[in-house]
PDB file of C-alpha atoms in Angstrom:
ATOM      1  CA  MET A  70      72.429  99.224  90.360  1.00 32.00           C
ATOM      2  CA  ARG A  71      73.177  96.858  93.066  1.00 35.00           C
ATOM      3  CA  ARG A  72      74.741  98.344  96.335  1.00 37.00           C
ATOM      4  CA  ALA A  73      78.143  97.110  97.241  1.00 37.00           C
ATOM      5  CA  LEU A  74      78.034  95.078 100.499  1.00 36.00           C
ATOM      6  CA  PRO A  75      79.533  96.562 103.590  1.00 56.00           C
ATOM      7  CA  LEU A  76      82.982  95.197 104.807  1.00 64.00           C
ATOM      8  CA  SER A  77      83.106  92.569 107.526  1.00 74.00           C
ATOM      9  CA  ALA A  78      85.120  93.219 110.564  1.00 75.00           C
ATOM     10  CA  ASP A  79      88.132  91.246 109.459  1.00 80.00           C
ATOM     11  CA  GLU A  80      87.986  92.869 105.890  1.00 83.00           C
ATOM     12  CA  ARG A  81      87.872  96.421 107.666  1.00 86.00           C
ATOM     13  CA  ARG A  82      90.813  95.706 109.931  1.00 88.00           C
ATOM     14  CA  ALA A  83      92.853  94.415 106.746  1.00 91.00           C
ATOM     15  CA  ALA A  84      92.054  97.644 104.806  1.00 91.00           C
ATOM     16  CA  SER A  85      93.238  99.552 108.029  1.00 93.00           C
ATOM     17  CA  ILE A  86      96.578  97.668 107.888  1.00 94.00           C
ATOM     18  CA  GLN A  87      97.038  98.344 104.183  1.00 95.00           C
ATOM     19  CA  ALA A  88      96.255 102.067 104.713  1.00 95.00           C
ATOM     20  CA  VAL A  89      99.034 102.230 107.441  1.00 96.00           C
ATOM     21  CA  ILE A  90     101.675 100.607 105.018  1.00 96.00           C
ATOM     22  CA  ARG A  91     100.538 102.946 102.031  1.00 96.00           C
ATOM     23  CA  LEU A  92     100.894 105.948 104.265  1.00 96.00           C
ATOM     24  CA  ALA A  93     104.132 104.774 105.689  1.00 95.00           C
ATOM     25  CA  ARG A  94     105.637 104.757 102.185  1.00 93.00           C
ATOM     26  CA  ASP A  95     106.221 108.542 101.946  1.00 91.00           C
ATOM     27  CA  ALA A  96     105.476 109.586 105.560  1.00 91.00           C
ATOM     28  CA  ASP A  97     107.319 109.291 108.863  1.00 91.00           C
ATOM     29  CA  PRO A  98     105.297 106.227 110.620  1.00 91.00           C
ATOM     30  CA  ARG A  99     105.749 108.305 113.854  1.00 90.00           C
ATOM     31  CA  GLN A 100     103.870 111.238 112.565  1.00 92.00           C
ATOM     32  CA  ILE A 101     101.044 108.944 111.002  1.00 93.00           C
ATOM     33  CA  THR A 102      97.816 109.299 113.144  1.00 91.00           C
ATOM     34  CA  THR A 103      94.744 107.245 113.427  1.00 90.00           C
ATOM     35  CA  ALA A 104      92.619 110.074 111.737  1.00 91.00           C
ATOM     36  CA  SER A 105      95.064 110.152 108.738  1.00 92.00           C
ATOM     37  CA  VAL A 106      94.510 106.368 108.493  1.00 92.00           C
ATOM     38  CA  ALA A 107      90.937 106.767 108.583  1.00 89.00           C
ATOM     39  CA  THR A 108      91.196 109.540 105.985  1.00 91.00           C
ATOM     40  CA  GLU A 109      93.161 107.265 103.789  1.00 91.00           C
ATOM     41  CA  MET A 110      90.523 104.539 104.094  1.00 88.00           C
ATOM     42  CA  GLY A 111      87.714 106.870 103.269  1.00 87.00           C
ATOM     43  CA  VAL A 112      86.036 106.175 106.589  1.00 86.00           C
ATOM     44  CA  SER A 113      85.310 108.235 109.880  1.00 83.00           C
ATOM     45  CA  HIS A 114      87.604 108.309 112.719  1.00 83.00           C
ATOM     46  CA  ALA A 115      84.866 106.855 114.961  1.00 83.00           C
ATOM     47  CA  ALA A 116      84.650 103.965 112.438  1.00 81.00           C
ATOM     48  CA  LEU A 117      88.101 103.010 112.772  1.00 82.00           C
ATOM     49  CA  PHE A 118      88.079 103.156 116.336  1.00 79.00           C
ATOM     50  CA  ARG A 119      85.339 100.391 116.380  1.00 82.00           C
ATOM     51  CA  HIS A 120      87.991  98.013 115.224  1.00 83.00           C
ATOM     52  CA  TYR A 121      91.286  99.383 116.834  1.00 84.00           C
ATOM     53  CA  PRO A 122      91.153 101.181 120.188  1.00 86.00           C
ATOM     54  CA  ASP A 123      94.296 103.150 119.774  1.00 89.00           C
ATOM     55  CA  LYS A 124      97.216 103.367 117.277  1.00 91.00           C
ATOM     56  CA  ALA A 125      99.420 100.889 119.213  1.00 92.00           C
ATOM     57  CA  ALA A 126      97.000  98.011 118.533  1.00 92.00           C
ATOM     58  CA  LEU A 127      96.788  99.227 114.963  1.00 94.00           C
ATOM     59  CA  TRP A 128     100.658  99.033 114.494  1.00 95.00           C
ATOM     60  CA  ALA A 129     100.919  95.841 116.216  1.00 95.00           C
ATOM     61  CA  ASP A 130      98.585  94.096 113.533  1.00 95.00           C
ATOM     62  CA  ALA A 131     100.465  95.862 110.773  1.00 96.00           C
ATOM     63  CA  VAL A 132     103.573  94.040 111.918  1.00 96.00           C
ATOM     64  CA  ASP A 133     101.857  90.922 112.328  1.00 97.00           C
ATOM     65  CA  TRP A 134     100.573  91.283 108.557  1.00 97.00           C
ATOM     66  CA  ILE A 135     103.989  92.099 107.579  1.00 97.00           C
ATOM     67  CA  GLU A 136     105.374  88.915 109.166  1.00 97.00           C
ATOM     68  CA  GLN A 137     102.679  86.577 107.766  1.00 97.00           C
ATOM     69  CA  GLU A 138     102.850  88.155 104.231  1.00 97.00           C
ATOM     70  CA  LEU A 139     106.847  88.050 104.358  1.00 97.00           C
ATOM     71  CA  THR A 140     106.908  84.357 105.676  1.00 97.00           C
ATOM     72  CA  GLN A 141     104.503  83.329 102.955  1.00 97.00           C
ATOM     73  CA  ARG A 142     106.553  84.651 100.333  1.00 97.00           C
ATOM     74  CA  VAL A 143     109.951  83.335 101.277  1.00 97.00           C
ATOM     75  CA  GLU A 144     108.810  79.945 102.290  1.00 96.00           C
ATOM     76  CA  ALA A 145     107.047  79.557  98.901  1.00 97.00           C
ATOM     77  CA  ALA A 146     110.244  80.759  97.165  1.00 96.00           C
ATOM     78  CA  ALA A 147     112.506  78.290  99.045  1.00 97.00           C
ATOM     79  CA  ALA A 148     110.097  75.393  98.415  1.00 95.00           C
ATOM     80  CA  GLY A 149     110.991  75.274  94.825  1.00 87.00           C
ATOM     81  CA  ALA A 150     114.690  75.457  95.197  1.00 95.00           C
ATOM     82  CA  PRO A 151     116.819  72.300  94.635  1.00 94.00           C
ATOM     83  CA  LYS A 152     119.381  73.070  97.188  1.00 95.00           C
ATOM     84  CA  PRO A 153     120.119  75.315 100.113  1.00 95.00           C
ATOM     85  CA  ARG A 154     122.001  77.890  98.305  1.00 95.00           C
ATOM     86  CA  ALA A 155     119.254  78.189  95.702  1.00 96.00           C
ATOM     87  CA  ALA A 156     116.667  78.343  98.597  1.00 97.00           C
ATOM     88  CA  LEU A 157     118.772  81.157 100.284  1.00 97.00           C
ATOM     89  CA  ALA A 158     118.999  83.044  96.985  1.00 97.00           C
ATOM     90  CA  ALA A 159     115.131  82.558  96.097  1.00 97.00           C
ATOM     91  CA  MET A 160     114.371  83.677  99.792  1.00 98.00           C
ATOM     92  CA  PHE A 161     116.641  86.829  99.557  1.00 97.00           C
ATOM     93  CA  GLU A 162     115.048  87.856  96.085  1.00 97.00           C
ATOM     94  CA  ALA A 163     111.382  87.266  97.631  1.00 97.00           C
ATOM     95  CA  HIS A 164     112.277  89.366 100.553  1.00 97.00           C
ATOM     96  CA  ALA A 165     113.655  91.990  98.269  1.00 97.00           C
ATOM     97  CA  ARG A 166     110.320  91.937  96.089  1.00 97.00           C
ATOM     98  CA  PHE A 167     108.325  92.163  99.312  1.00 97.00           C
ATOM     99  CA  LEU A 168     110.240  95.350 100.359  1.00 96.00           C
ATOM    100  CA  ALA A 169     109.720  96.843  96.804  1.00 96.00           C
ATOM    101  CA  ASP A 170     106.118  96.084  96.803  1.00 97.00           C
ATOM    102  CA  PHE A 171     105.614  97.225 100.238  1.00 96.00           C
ATOM    103  CA  PRO A 172     108.231 100.103 100.848  1.00 95.00           C
ATOM    104  CA  GLY A 173     105.973 101.402 103.891  1.00 95.00           C
ATOM    105  CA  ALA A 174     106.761  97.990 105.632  1.00 96.00           C
ATOM    106  CA  PRO A 175     110.364  98.410 106.457  1.00 95.00           C
ATOM    107  CA  ARG A 176     109.899 102.125 107.344  1.00 94.00           C
ATOM    108  CA  LEU A 177     107.223 101.099 109.842  1.00 95.00           C
ATOM    109  CA  MET A 178     109.522  98.430 111.449  1.00 94.00           C
ATOM    110  CA  LEU A 179     112.567 100.638 111.634  1.00 92.00           C
ATOM    111  CA  SER A 180     110.725 103.358 113.050  1.00 92.00           C
ATOM    112  CA  GLU A 181     109.174 101.073 115.796  1.00 91.00           C
ATOM    113  CA  LEU A 182     112.808  99.747 116.580  1.00 91.00           C
ATOM    114  CA  GLN A 183     114.246 103.268 117.055  1.00 90.00           C
ATOM    115  CA  ALA A 184     111.462 104.455 119.418  1.00 86.00           C
ATOM    116  CA  ALA A 185     111.762 104.601 122.961  1.00 85.00           C
ATOM    117  CA  GLY A 186     110.108 102.125 125.305  1.00 87.00           C
ATOM    118  CA  ASP A 187     108.647  98.793 124.330  1.00 92.00           C
ATOM    119  CA  SER A 188     105.423  99.059 122.328  1.00 92.00           C
ATOM    120  CA  PRO A 189     103.499  96.070 121.287  1.00 94.00           C
ATOM    121  CA  ALA A 190     104.513  96.736 117.756  1.00 94.00           C
ATOM    122  CA  LYS A 191     108.300  96.927 118.661  1.00 95.00           C
ATOM    123  CA  LEU A 192     108.098  93.757 120.566  1.00 96.00           C
ATOM    124  CA  ARG A 193     106.430  92.181 117.590  1.00 96.00           C
ATOM    125  CA  THR A 194     109.217  93.445 115.099  1.00 96.00           C
ATOM    126  CA  ARG A 195     111.834  91.911 117.277  1.00 96.00           C
ATOM    127  CA  GLY A 196     110.045  88.634 117.403  1.00 96.00           C
ATOM    128  CA  LEU A 197     109.642  88.793 113.527  1.00 96.00           C
ATOM    129  CA  VAL A 198     113.443  89.420 113.134  1.00 96.00           C
ATOM    130  CA  ALA A 199     114.328  86.413 115.430  1.00 97.00           C
ATOM    131  CA  ARG A 200     111.905  84.085 113.944  1.00 96.00           C
ATOM    132  CA  TYR A 201     113.033  85.174 110.405  1.00 97.00           C
ATOM    133  CA  SER A 202     116.743  84.874 111.305  1.00 97.00           C
ATOM    134  CA  GLU A 203     116.271  81.442 112.641  1.00 97.00           C
ATOM    135  CA  ARG A 204     114.543  80.238 109.437  1.00 96.00           C
ATOM    136  CA  VAL A 205     117.361  81.741 107.240  1.00 97.00           C
ATOM    137  CA  ALA A 206     119.990  80.278 109.542  1.00 97.00           C
ATOM    138  CA  GLY A 207     118.440  76.793 109.083  1.00 97.00           C
ATOM    139  CA  TYR A 208     119.311  76.965 105.436  1.00 96.00           C
ATOM    140  CA  VAL A 209     122.797  78.323 106.131  1.00 96.00           C
ATOM    141  CA  VAL A 210     123.532  75.417 108.271  1.00 97.00           C
ATOM    142  CA  LYS A 211     122.116  72.987 105.397  1.00 96.00           C
ATOM    143  CA  ALA A 212     124.295  74.744 102.815  1.00 95.00           C
ATOM    144  CA  GLN A 213     127.319  74.179 104.993  1.00 94.00           C
ATOM    145  CA  ARG A 214     126.630  70.546 105.347  1.00 94.00           C
ATOM    146  CA  GLN A 215     126.167  70.055 101.755  1.00 93.00           C
ATOM    147  CA  GLY A 216     129.378  71.710 100.977  1.00 92.00           C
ATOM    148  CA  GLU A 217     128.053  74.939  99.460  1.00 93.00           C
ATOM    149  CA  LEU A 218     129.339  77.119 102.286  1.00 93.00           C
ATOM    150  CA  ARG A 219     132.280  77.252 104.298  1.00 92.00           C
ATOM    151  CA  VAL A 220     131.746  75.233 107.733  1.00 91.00           C
ATOM    152  CA  THR A 221     133.973  77.665 109.472  1.00 92.00           C
ATOM    153  CA  LEU A 222     131.564  80.503 109.096  1.00 94.00           C
ATOM    154  CA  VAL A 223     129.085  81.226 111.904  1.00 96.00           C
ATOM    155  CA  PRO A 224     125.583  80.897 110.743  1.00 96.00           C
ATOM    156  CA  ALA A 225     124.202  83.889 112.740  1.00 96.00           C
ATOM    157  CA  MET A 226     126.869  86.055 110.990  1.00 96.00           C
ATOM    158  CA  VAL A 227     125.922  84.702 107.746  1.00 96.00           C
ATOM    159  CA  VAL A 228     122.311  85.772 108.460  1.00 97.00           C
ATOM    160  CA  ASN A 229     123.291  89.225 109.711  1.00 96.00           C
ATOM    161  CA  LEU A 230     125.299  89.755 106.461  1.00 96.00           C
ATOM    162  CA  LEU A 231     122.075  88.739 104.412  1.00 96.00           C
ATOM    163  CA  LEU A 232     119.808  90.870 106.401  1.00 96.00           C
ATOM    164  CA  GLY A 233     122.096  93.799 106.587  1.00 96.00           C
ATOM    165  CA  ALA A 234     122.417  93.680 102.674  1.00 96.00           C
ATOM    166  CA  LEU A 235     118.581  93.905 102.447  1.00 96.00           C
ATOM    167  CA  GLN A 236     118.620  96.696 104.723  1.00 95.00           C
ATOM    168  CA  GLY A 237     121.368  98.495 102.800  1.00 95.00           C
ATOM    169  CA  LEU A 238     118.985  98.076  99.694  1.00 95.00           C
ATOM    170  CA  VAL A 239     116.266  99.786 101.549  1.00 94.00           C
ATOM    171  CA  VAL A 240     118.362 102.943 102.646  1.00 93.00           C
ATOM    172  CA  GLN A 241     119.623 103.310  99.214  1.00 93.00           C
ATOM    173  CA  ALA A 242     115.808 102.968  97.804  1.00 92.00           C
ATOM    174  CA  LEU A 243     115.186 106.032 100.394  1.00 89.00           C
ATOM    175  CA  ILE A 244     117.931 107.854  99.119  1.00 91.00           C
ATOM    176  CA  SER A 245     116.864 107.203  95.512  1.00 91.00           C
ATOM    177  CA  ASN A 246     113.011 107.235  96.177  1.00 90.00           C
ATOM    178  CA  ALA A 247     113.198 104.298  93.800  1.00 92.00           C
ATOM    179  CA  PRO A 248     111.907 101.147  95.811  1.00 92.00           C
ATOM    180  CA  GLU A 249     111.545  99.119  92.765  1.00 92.00           C
ATOM    181  CA  GLN A 250     115.634  99.199  92.962  1.00 94.00           C
ATOM    182  CA  ILE A 251     115.459  96.801  95.854  1.00 95.00           C
ATOM    183  CA  ALA A 252     114.171  93.890  93.860  1.00 95.00           C
ATOM    184  CA  ALA A 253     116.393  94.655  90.680  1.00 95.00           C
ATOM    185  CA  GLN A 254     119.571  94.648  92.449  1.00 96.00           C
ATOM    186  CA  ALA A 255     118.817  91.707  94.820  1.00 96.00           C
ATOM    187  CA  ALA A 256     120.148  88.967  92.910  1.00 95.00           C
ATOM    188  CA  GLY A 257     123.442  90.671  92.069  1.00 96.00           C
ATOM    189  CA  VAL A 258     123.841  91.546  95.779  1.00 96.00           C
ATOM    190  CA  PHE A 259     123.191  87.985  96.823  1.00 96.00           C
ATOM    191  CA  ASP A 260     125.886  86.442  94.196  1.00 95.00           C
ATOM    192  CA  THR A 261     128.373  89.179  95.433  1.00 94.00           C
ATOM    193  CA  LEU A 262     127.956  88.180  99.017  1.00 93.00           C
ATOM    194  CA  TRP A 263     127.906  84.503  98.503  1.00 92.00           C
ATOM    195  CA  CYS A 264     131.270  84.765  96.453  1.00 89.00           C
ATOM    196  CA  GLY A 265     132.602  87.181  99.394  1.00 82.00           C
ATOM    197  CA  LEU A 266     131.613  84.209 101.909  1.00 81.00           C
ATOM    198  CA  GLY A 267     133.909  81.792 100.032  1.00 64.00           C
ATOM    199  CA  ALA A 268     131.057  79.597  98.935  1.00 54.00           C
ATOM    200  CA  HIS A 269     131.396  76.959  96.280  1.00 51.00           C
ATOM    201  CA  THR A 270     129.566  77.841  93.245  1.00 46.00           C
TER     202      THR A 270
END
């Protein structure tokens, strides 16, 4: 029987991030320790520290992974849409699917944003939200230019409503302990919001 090859440094770091995201699904991210991450991975605490000097560095990399994965998903969803409204709907649903697939991700980000001080993960979370909001705002402006959305609306406020709706779905999922509902309800929530914004359909 052939022995499995050891993981590379990059693979070990990726496994560490996934362990954090899995643990954050059910545990308070502030209470997750590097020792618990190592246990989740099935490695020694010392082995984990060969790749991450402390919890702050691991959490920061976890936020980077969240941004990369989320961005890839929403951009792929928007790419196949014929018009801005369809792109926004596809992005909204892709974002919801990501949150349902990785419920530990929003818990980790919210935990960092609520923490005192400016940790590397908190700063990266702020950057993630800013870049994501700018991306969505671009499609909102396109929708206004093409007559799909009222031009009197402030794009930043529309973005806030869309992100707020996703956050609301996350909170409801936490209450019911049913993250799959985030994706299941996304299309209906988006359509309701769009109608409320006075969009042409």
